[in-house]
Coordinates of N, CA, C and O in Angstrom, one line a residue:
M20 N 58.7 116.6 91.4 CA 58.2 117.1 90.2 C 57.9 118.6 90.3 O 58.3 119.4 89.4
V21 N 57.3 119.0 91.4 CA 57.0 120.4 91.6 C 58.3 121.2 91.7 O 58.5 122.3 91.1
G22 N 59.2 120.8 92.5 CA 60.5 121.5 92.7 C 61.3 121.6 91.4 O 61.8 122.7 91.1
M23 N 61.3 120.5 90.6 CA 62.0 120.6 89.3 C 61.4 121.5 88.4 O 62.1 122.3 87.7
T24 N 60.0 121.5 88.3 CA 59.4 122.4 87.3 C 59.5 123.9 87.7 O 59.8 124.7 86.9
I25 N 59.3 124.2 89.0 CA 59.4 125.5 89.4 C 60.9 126.0 89.3 O 61.1 127.1 88.9
G26 N 61.8 125.2 89.7 CA 63.2 125.6 89.6 C 63.6 125.8 88.2 O 64.3 126.8 87.8
M27 N 63.2 124.9 87.3 CA 63.6 125.0 85.9 C 63.0 126.2 85.2 O 63.6 127.0 84.5
M28 N 61.7 126.4 85.4 CA 61.0 127.5 84.7 C 61.4 128.9 85.3 O 61.7 129.8 84.5
S29 N 61.6 129.0 86.6 CA 62.0 130.3 87.1 C 63.4 130.7 86.7 O 63.7 131.8 86.3
G30 N 64.3 129.7 86.8 CA 65.7 130.0 86.3 C 65.8 130.2 84.9 O 66.6 131.1 84.4
F31 N 65.1 129.4 84.1 CA 65.2 129.5 82.6 C 64.6 130.9 82.1 O 65.3 131.5 81.3
M32 N 63.5 131.3 82.7 CA 62.9 132.5 82.2 C 63.7 133.7 82.6 O 63.9 134.7 81.8
L33 N 64.2 133.8 83.9 CA 65.0 134.9 84.3 C 66.3 134.9 83.6 O 66.8 136.0 83.2
G34 N 66.9 133.7 83.5 CA 68.2 133.6 82.8 C 68.1 134.1 81.3 O 69.0 134.8 80.8
A35 N 67.0 133.8 80.7 CA 66.8 134.3 79.3 C 66.6 135.8 79.2 O 67.2 136.4 78.3
I36 N 65.9 136.4 80.1 CA 65.7 137.8 80.1 C 67.1 138.5 80.4 O 67.5 139.4 79.6
I37 N 67.7 138.2 81.5 CA 68.9 138.9 81.9 C 70.1 138.5 80.9 O 71.0 139.3 80.7
G38 N 70.1 137.3 80.4 CA 71.1 136.9 79.4 C 71.0 137.7 78.1 O 72.0 138.1 77.5
A39 N 69.8 138.1 77.7 CA 69.6 138.9 76.5 C 70.0 140.3 76.8 O 70.6 141.0 75.9
T40 N 69.8 140.8 78.0 CA 70.0 142.3 78.2 C 71.4 142.5 78.8 O 72.0 143.6 78.6
N41 N 72.0 141.5 79.4 CA 73.3 141.7 80.1 C 74.4 140.8 79.7 O 75.5 141.0 80.0
G42 N 74.1 139.7 79.0 CA 75.1 138.7 78.6 C 75.0 137.4 79.4 O 74.2 137.3 80.3
M43 N 75.9 136.5 79.0 CA 75.9 135.2 79.5 C 76.2 135.1 81.0 O 75.5 134.3 81.7
F44 N 77.2 135.8 81.4 CA 77.6 135.6 82.8 C 76.6 136.1 83.8 O 76.2 135.4 84.7
V45 N 76.1 137.3 83.6 CA 75.1 137.9 84.6 C 73.8 137.1 84.5 O 73.2 136.8 85.5
G46 N 73.4 136.8 83.2 CA 72.2 136.0 83.1 C 72.3 134.6 83.7 O 71.3 134.2 84.3
S47 N 73.4 134.0 83.6 CA 73.6 132.7 84.2 C 73.6 132.7 85.7 O 72.9 131.9 86.4
V48 N 74.3 133.7 86.3 CA 74.3 133.9 87.7 C 72.9 134.2 88.3 O 72.4 133.6 89.2
A49 N 72.2 135.1 87.7 CA 70.9 135.5 88.1 C 69.9 134.4 88.0 O 69.1 134.0 88.9
G50 N 69.9 133.7 86.8 CA 69.0 132.6 86.6 C 69.3 131.4 87.6 O 68.4 130.8 88.1
M51 N 70.6 131.1 87.8 CA 70.9 130.0 88.7 C 70.5 130.3 90.1 O 69.9 129.5 90.8
L52 N 70.7 131.5 90.6 CA 70.4 131.9 92.0 C 68.9 131.8 92.2 O 68.4 131.2 93.2
V53 N 68.1 132.4 91.3 CA 66.7 132.4 91.4 C 66.1 131.0 91.2 O 65.3 130.6 92.0
G54 N 66.6 130.3 90.2 CA 66.1 128.9 90.0 C 66.4 128.0 91.1 O 65.5 127.2 91.5
M55 N 67.6 128.1 91.6 CA 68.0 127.2 92.7 C 67.2 127.5 94.0 O 66.7 126.6 94.7
F56 N 67.0 128.8 94.2 CA 66.2 129.2 95.4 C 64.8 128.7 95.4 O 64.3 128.0 96.3
F57 N 64.1 129.0 94.3 CA 62.7 128.6 94.1 C 62.5 127.1 93.9 O 61.5 126.5 94.4
G58 N 63.5 126.4 93.3 CA 63.4 125.0 93.1 C 63.6 124.3 94.5 O 62.9 123.3 94.8
A59 N 64.5 124.8 95.3 CA 64.7 124.2 96.6 C 63.5 124.5 97.5 O 63.0 123.6 98.3
W60 N 62.9 125.7 97.4 CA 61.8 126.0 98.2 C 60.6 125.2 97.9 O 59.8 124.7 98.7
A61 N 60.3 125.0 96.6 CA 59.2 124.2 96.2 C 59.4 122.7 96.4 O 58.4 121.9 96.6
G62 N 60.6 122.2 96.4 CA 60.9 120.8 96.6 C 61.1 120.3 98.0 O 61.1 119.1 98.3
K63 N 61.4 121.3 98.9 CA 61.7 120.9 100.3 C 60.6 120.2 101.0 O 60.8 119.5 102.0
W64 N 59.4 120.4 100.5 CA 58.2 119.9 101.2 C 58.1 118.4 101.2 O 57.4 117.8 102.0
V65 N 58.8 117.8 100.2 CA 58.8 116.3 100.1 C 60.1 115.6 100.6 O 60.3 114.4 100.5
G66 N 61.0 116.4 101.1 CA 62.3 115.8 101.6 C 63.5 116.3 100.9 O 63.4 117.2 100.0
I67 N 64.6 115.7 101.2 CA 65.9 116.1 100.7 C 66.0 115.8 99.2 O 66.6 116.6 98.5
M68 N 65.4 114.8 98.7 CA 65.4 114.4 97.3 C 64.7 115.5 96.5 O 65.2 116.0 95.5
G69 N 63.5 116.0 96.9 CA 62.8 117.0 96.2 C 63.6 118.3 96.3 O 63.7 119.1 95.3
L70 N 64.3 118.6 97.4 CA 65.1 119.8 97.5 C 66.2 119.8 96.5 O 66.5 120.7 95.8
M71 N 66.9 118.7 96.5 CA 68.1 118.5 95.6 C 67.7 118.6 94.1 O 68.4 119.2 93.3
E72 N 66.6 117.9 93.8 CA 66.1 118.0 92.4 C 65.7 119.4 92.0 O 66.0 119.8 90.8
G73 N 65.1 120.1 92.9 CA 64.7 121.5 92.6 C 66.0 122.4 92.4 O 66.0 123.2 91.5
M74 N 67.0 122.1 93.2 CA 68.2 122.9 93.0 C 68.9 122.6 91.7 O 69.5 123.4 91.0
M75 N 69.0 121.3 91.4 CA 69.6 120.9 90.2 C 68.9 121.4 88.9 O 69.5 121.9 88.0
A76 N 67.6 121.4 89.0 CA 66.8 121.9 87.8 C 67.0 123.4 87.7 O 67.1 124.0 86.6
G77 N 67.0 124.1 88.9 CA 67.3 125.6 88.8 C 68.7 125.9 88.3 O 68.8 126.9 87.6
L78 N 69.7 125.1 88.7 CA 71.0 125.3 88.2 C 71.1 125.2 86.7 O 71.6 126.1 86.0
M79 N 70.5 124.1 86.1 CA 70.5 123.9 84.7 C 69.6 124.9 84.0 O 70.0 125.4 82.9
G80 N 68.5 125.3 84.5 CA 67.6 126.2 83.9 C 68.2 127.6 83.8 O 68.0 128.3 82.7
G81 N 68.9 128.1 84.8 CA 69.5 129.4 84.7 C 70.6 129.5 83.7 O 70.7 130.4 82.9
L82 N 71.4 128.4 83.6 CA 72.4 128.4 82.6 C 71.9 128.3 81.2 O 72.3 129.0 80.3
M83 N 70.9 127.5 81.0 CA 70.3 127.2 79.7 C 69.5 128.5 79.2 O 69.6 128.8 78.0
G84 N 68.8 129.2 80.1 CA 68.1 130.3 79.7 C 69.0 131.4 79.1 O 68.8 132.0 78.1
A85 N 70.1 131.7 79.9 CA 71.1 132.7 79.4 C 71.7 132.3 78.1 O 71.9 133.1 77.2
M86 N 72.1 131.0 78.0 CA 72.8 130.5 76.8 C 71.9 130.6 75.6 O 72.3 131.0 74.5
V87 N 70.6 130.3 75.7 CA 69.7 130.3 74.6 C 69.6 131.8 74.1 O 69.6 132.0 72.9
S88 N 69.4 132.7 75.0 CA 69.2 134.1 74.5 C 70.5 134.6 73.9 O 70.4 135.4 72.9
V89 N 71.6 134.3 74.5 CA 72.9 134.8 73.9 C 73.1 134.2 72.5 O 73.5 134.9 71.5
M90 N 72.7 132.9 72.3 CA 72.9 132.3 71.0 C 71.9 132.9 70.0 O 72.2 132.9 68.8
M91 N 70.7 133.3 70.4 CA 69.7 133.7 69.5 C 69.7 135.3 69.3 O 68.8 135.8 68.7
I92 N 70.6 136.0 69.9 CA 70.6 137.4 69.9 C 70.7 138.0 68.5 O 70.1 139.1 68.3
T93 N 71.3 137.3 67.6 CA 71.4 137.8 66.3 C 70.4 137.2 65.3 O 70.4 137.5 64.1
D94 N 69.5 136.4 65.8 CA 68.5 135.7 65.0 C 67.1 135.7 65.6 O 66.7 134.7 66.1
N95 N 66.4 136.8 65.4 CA 65.0 137.0 65.9 C 64.8 136.6 67.3 O 63.9 135.7 67.6
L96 N 65.5 137.2 68.2 CA 65.3 136.9 69.6 C 64.0 137.3 70.2 O 63.4 136.5 70.9
L97 N 63.4 138.5 69.8 CA 62.2 138.9 70.4 C 61.0 138.0 70.0 O 60.2 137.6 70.9
P98 N 60.8 137.6 68.8 CA 59.7 136.6 68.5 C 59.9 135.3 69.2 O 59.0 134.7 69.7
F99 N 61.2 134.9 69.4 CA 61.5 133.6 70.1 C 61.1 133.8 71.6 O 60.6 132.8 72.2
M100 N 61.3 134.9 72.2 CA 61.0 135.1 73.6 C 59.5 135.0 73.8 O 59.1 134.4 74.9
Y101 N 58.7 135.5 72.9 CA 57.3 135.3 73.1 C 56.9 133.8 73.0 O 56.1 133.4 73.9
L102 N 57.5 133.1 72.1 CA 57.2 131.7 72.0 C 57.7 130.9 73.3 O 57.0 130.0 73.8
L103 N 58.9 131.3 73.8 CA 59.5 130.7 74.9 C 58.6 130.9 76.2 O 58.3 130.0 76.9
F104 N 58.2 132.1 76.4 CA 57.4 132.4 77.6 C 56.0 131.8 77.5 O 55.4 131.4 78.5
A105 N 55.4 131.7 76.3 CA 54.1 131.1 76.1 C 54.3 129.6 76.5 O 53.4 129.0 77.1
S106 N 55.4 129.0 76.0 CA 55.6 127.5 76.3 C 55.8 127.3 77.8 O 55.2 126.4 78.4
C107 N 56.6 128.2 78.5 CA 56.7 128.1 79.9 C 55.4 128.3 80.6 O 55.2 127.6 81.6
G108 N 54.6 129.2 80.2 CA 53.3 129.4 80.8 C 52.4 128.2 80.7 O 51.7 127.9 81.6
V109 N 52.5 127.5 79.5 CA 51.7 126.3 79.4 C 52.2 125.2 80.3 O 51.4 124.5 80.9
I110 N 53.5 125.1 80.5 CA 54.1 124.1 81.4 C 53.6 124.4 82.8 O 53.3 123.5 83.6
I111 N 53.7 125.7 83.3 CA 53.3 126.0 84.6 C 51.8 125.8 84.8 O 51.4 125.4 85.9
A112 N 51.0 126.1 83.8 CA 49.6 125.9 83.9 C 49.3 124.4 84.0 O 48.4 123.9 84.8
G113 N 50.0 123.5 83.3 CA 49.9 122.1 83.5 C 50.3 121.6 84.8 O 49.7 120.7 85.4
L114 N 51.4 122.2 85.4 CA 51.8 121.9 86.8 C 50.7 122.3 87.8 O 50.3 121.5 88.7
S115 N 50.1 123.4 87.6 CA 49.0 123.9 88.5 C 47.8 122.9 88.4 O 47.2 122.6 89.4
Y116 N 47.5 122.5 87.2 CA 46.4 121.6 87.0 C 46.7 120.2 87.7 O 45.8 119.6 88.3
M117 N 47.9 119.8 87.5 CA 48.3 118.5 88.2 C 48.2 118.6 89.7 O 47.7 117.7 90.3
I118 N 48.7 119.7 90.3 CA 48.6 119.9 91.7 C 47.1 119.9 92.2 O 46.8 119.3 93.2
F119 N 46.3 120.6 91.4 CA 44.9 120.7 91.8 C 44.2 119.3 91.7 O 43.4 119.0 92.6
R120 N 44.6 118.5 90.7 CA 44.0 117.2 90.5 C 44.4 116.3 91.7 O 43.7 115.4 92.1
E121 N 45.7 116.4 92.1 CA 46.2 115.6 93.1 C 45.8 116.0 94.5 O 45.5 115.1 95.3
S122 N 45.7 117.3 94.8 CA 45.4 117.7 96.2 C 44.6 118.9 96.3 O 44.5 119.5 97.3
G123 N 43.8 119.3 95.2 CA 43.0 120.5 95.2 C 42.0 120.5 96.4 O 42.0 121.5 97.1
P124 N 41.2 119.5 96.6 CA 40.2 119.6 97.7 C 40.9 119.6 99.1 O 40.3 119.9 100.1
L125 N 42.1 119.1 99.2 CA 42.8 119.0 100.5 C 43.5 120.3 100.9 O 43.9 120.4 102.0
L126 N 43.6 121.3 100.0 CA 44.3 122.5 100.3 C 43.6 123.3 101.4 O 42.3 123.4 101.4
D127 N 44.3 123.9 102.3 CA 43.8 124.7 103.3 C 43.6 126.1 102.8 O 44.4 126.7 102.1
E128 N 42.5 126.8 103.2 CA 42.2 128.1 102.8 C 43.3 129.1 103.3 O 43.5 130.2 102.7
K129 N 44.0 128.8 104.4 CA 45.0 129.7 104.9 C 46.2 129.8 104.0 O 47.0 130.7 104.1
L130 N 46.4 128.8 103.2 CA 47.6 128.7 102.3 C 47.4 129.6 101.0 O 48.4 129.8 100.4
V131 N 46.2 130.1 100.8 CA 46.0 130.8 99.6 C 46.4 132.3 99.8 O 45.8 132.9 100.8
P132 N 47.3 132.9 99.1 CA 47.7 134.3 99.4 C 46.7 135.2 98.9 O 45.9 134.9 98.0
S133 N 46.7 136.4 99.5 CA 45.7 137.4 99.1 C 46.2 138.0 97.7 O 47.4 138.0 97.4
L134 N 45.3 138.7 97.0 CA 45.6 139.3 95.8 C 46.6 140.4 96.0 O 47.6 140.6 95.2
M135 N 46.5 141.2 97.0 CA 47.4 142.3 97.3 C 48.8 141.8 97.6 O 49.8 142.4 97.2
Q136 N 48.9 140.7 98.3 CA 50.2 140.1 98.6 C 50.9 139.6 97.3 O 52.0 139.8 97.1
L137 N 50.1 139.0 96.4 CA 50.6 138.5 95.2 C 51.1 139.7 94.3 O 52.2 139.6 93.7
L138 N 50.3 140.7 94.2 CA 50.7 141.9 93.4 C 51.9 142.6 94.0 O 52.8 143.0 93.2
L139 N 52.0 142.6 95.3 CA 53.2 143.2 95.9 C 54.5 142.4 95.6 O 55.5 143.0 95.2
F140 N 54.4 141.1 95.8 CA 55.6 140.3 95.4 C 55.9 140.4 94.0 O 57.1 140.4 93.6
G141 N 54.9 140.4 93.1 CA 55.2 140.6 91.7 C 55.8 141.9 91.3 O 56.7 142.0 90.5
L142 N 55.4 143.0 92.0 CA 56.0 144.3 91.8 C 57.4 144.4 92.3 O 58.3 145.0 91.6
I143 N 57.7 143.8 93.4 CA 59.0 143.8 93.9 C 60.0 143.0 93.0 O 61.1 143.4 92.7
A144 N 59.5 141.9 92.5 CA 60.3 141.1 91.5 C 60.5 141.9 90.2 O 61.6 141.9 89.7
L145 N 59.5 142.6 89.8 CA 59.6 143.4 88.5 C 60.7 144.5 88.7 O 61.5 144.7 87.8
V146 N 60.7 145.1 89.9 CA 61.6 146.2 90.1 C 63.1 145.7 90.2 O 64.0 146.2 89.6
F147 N 63.3 144.5 90.8 CA 64.6 144.0 90.9 C 65.1 143.5 89.6 O 66.3 143.7 89.2
V148 N 64.3 142.8 88.8 CA 64.7 142.3 87.5 C 65.0 143.5 86.5 O 66.0 143.5 85.8
T149 N 64.1 144.5 86.6 CA 64.4 145.7 85.7 C 65.6 146.4 86.1 O 66.4 146.9 85.3
A150 N 65.9 146.6 87.4 CA 67.1 147.2 87.9 C 68.3 146.4 87.5 O 69.3 147.0 87.0
L151 N 68.3 145.1 87.6 CA 69.4 144.3 87.1 C 69.6 144.4 85.6 O 70.8 144.6 85.2
A152 N 68.6 144.4 84.8 CA 68.7 144.5 83.4 C 69.2 145.9 83.0 O 70.1 146.0 82.1
V153 N 68.8 146.9 83.6 CA 69.2 148.3 83.3 C 70.6 148.7 83.8 O 71.4 149.2 83.1
F154 N 70.8 148.4 85.1 CA 72.0 148.9 85.8 C 73.1 147.8 85.9 O 74.2 148.1 86.4
G155 N 72.8 146.6 85.6 CA 73.8 145.5 85.8 C 74.9 145.6 84.8 O 74.8 146.2 83.8
P156 N 76.0 144.9 85.0 CA 77.1 144.9 84.1 C 76.7 144.2 82.8 O 75.9 143.3 82.7
K157 N 77.2 144.8 81.7 CA 76.9 144.3 80.3 C 78.1 143.6 79.7 O 79.2 144.0 80.0
S158 N 77.8 142.6 78.9 CA 78.9 142.0 78.2 C 79.0 142.5 76.8 O 78.1 143.3 76.4
A159 N 79.9 142.0 76.0 CA 80.0 142.5 74.6 C 78.9 142.1 73.7 O 78.4 142.8 72.8
I160 N 78.3 140.9 74.1 CA 77.2 140.4 73.3 C 75.9 140.5 74.2 O 75.7 139.7 75.0
A161 N 75.2 141.6 74.0 CA 73.9 141.8 74.7 C 73.0 142.6 73.9 O 73.5 143.4 73.0
W162 N 71.7 142.5 74.1 CA 70.7 143.2 73.4 C 70.7 144.6 73.8 O 70.6 144.9 75.0
G163 N 70.8 145.6 72.9 CA 71.0 147.0 73.2 C 69.7 147.8 73.5 O 69.7 149.0 73.3
A164 N 68.7 147.1 73.9 CA 67.4 147.9 74.1 C 67.5 148.7 75.4 O 66.7 149.7 75.5
F165 N 68.3 148.3 76.4 CA 68.4 149.1 77.6 C 69.6 149.9 77.6 O 70.1 150.5 78.3

């Protein structure tokens, strides 16, 4: 469940952003790669089945995120993106709550990342996504904000 949710949400959200700014091909490839990587990473802790489910969810999430943005590019894409990301945030918050309920007291303090480490990884991800959106190849159907 964790691998599927993380793979689907990461691939879907990145695919939606890059699909809107660069088109279906680049958005699908970026969403698939990120979704499959994080889905496999989150699912590997429970065995091969969790790893495979995380990869499959990342594959589908990356493709669907790019597809949805390209289809909605002419019909109020920006308001939809706010709704999409709010929905994904609620799903990730629900997953976090489920993990806490199942194993919250069992977590080791060494597994909790520091705030600076989290901010650094977030900044690196932001730089890479922005660079891809700005300097990546564009298709004929892409949002012209960049």
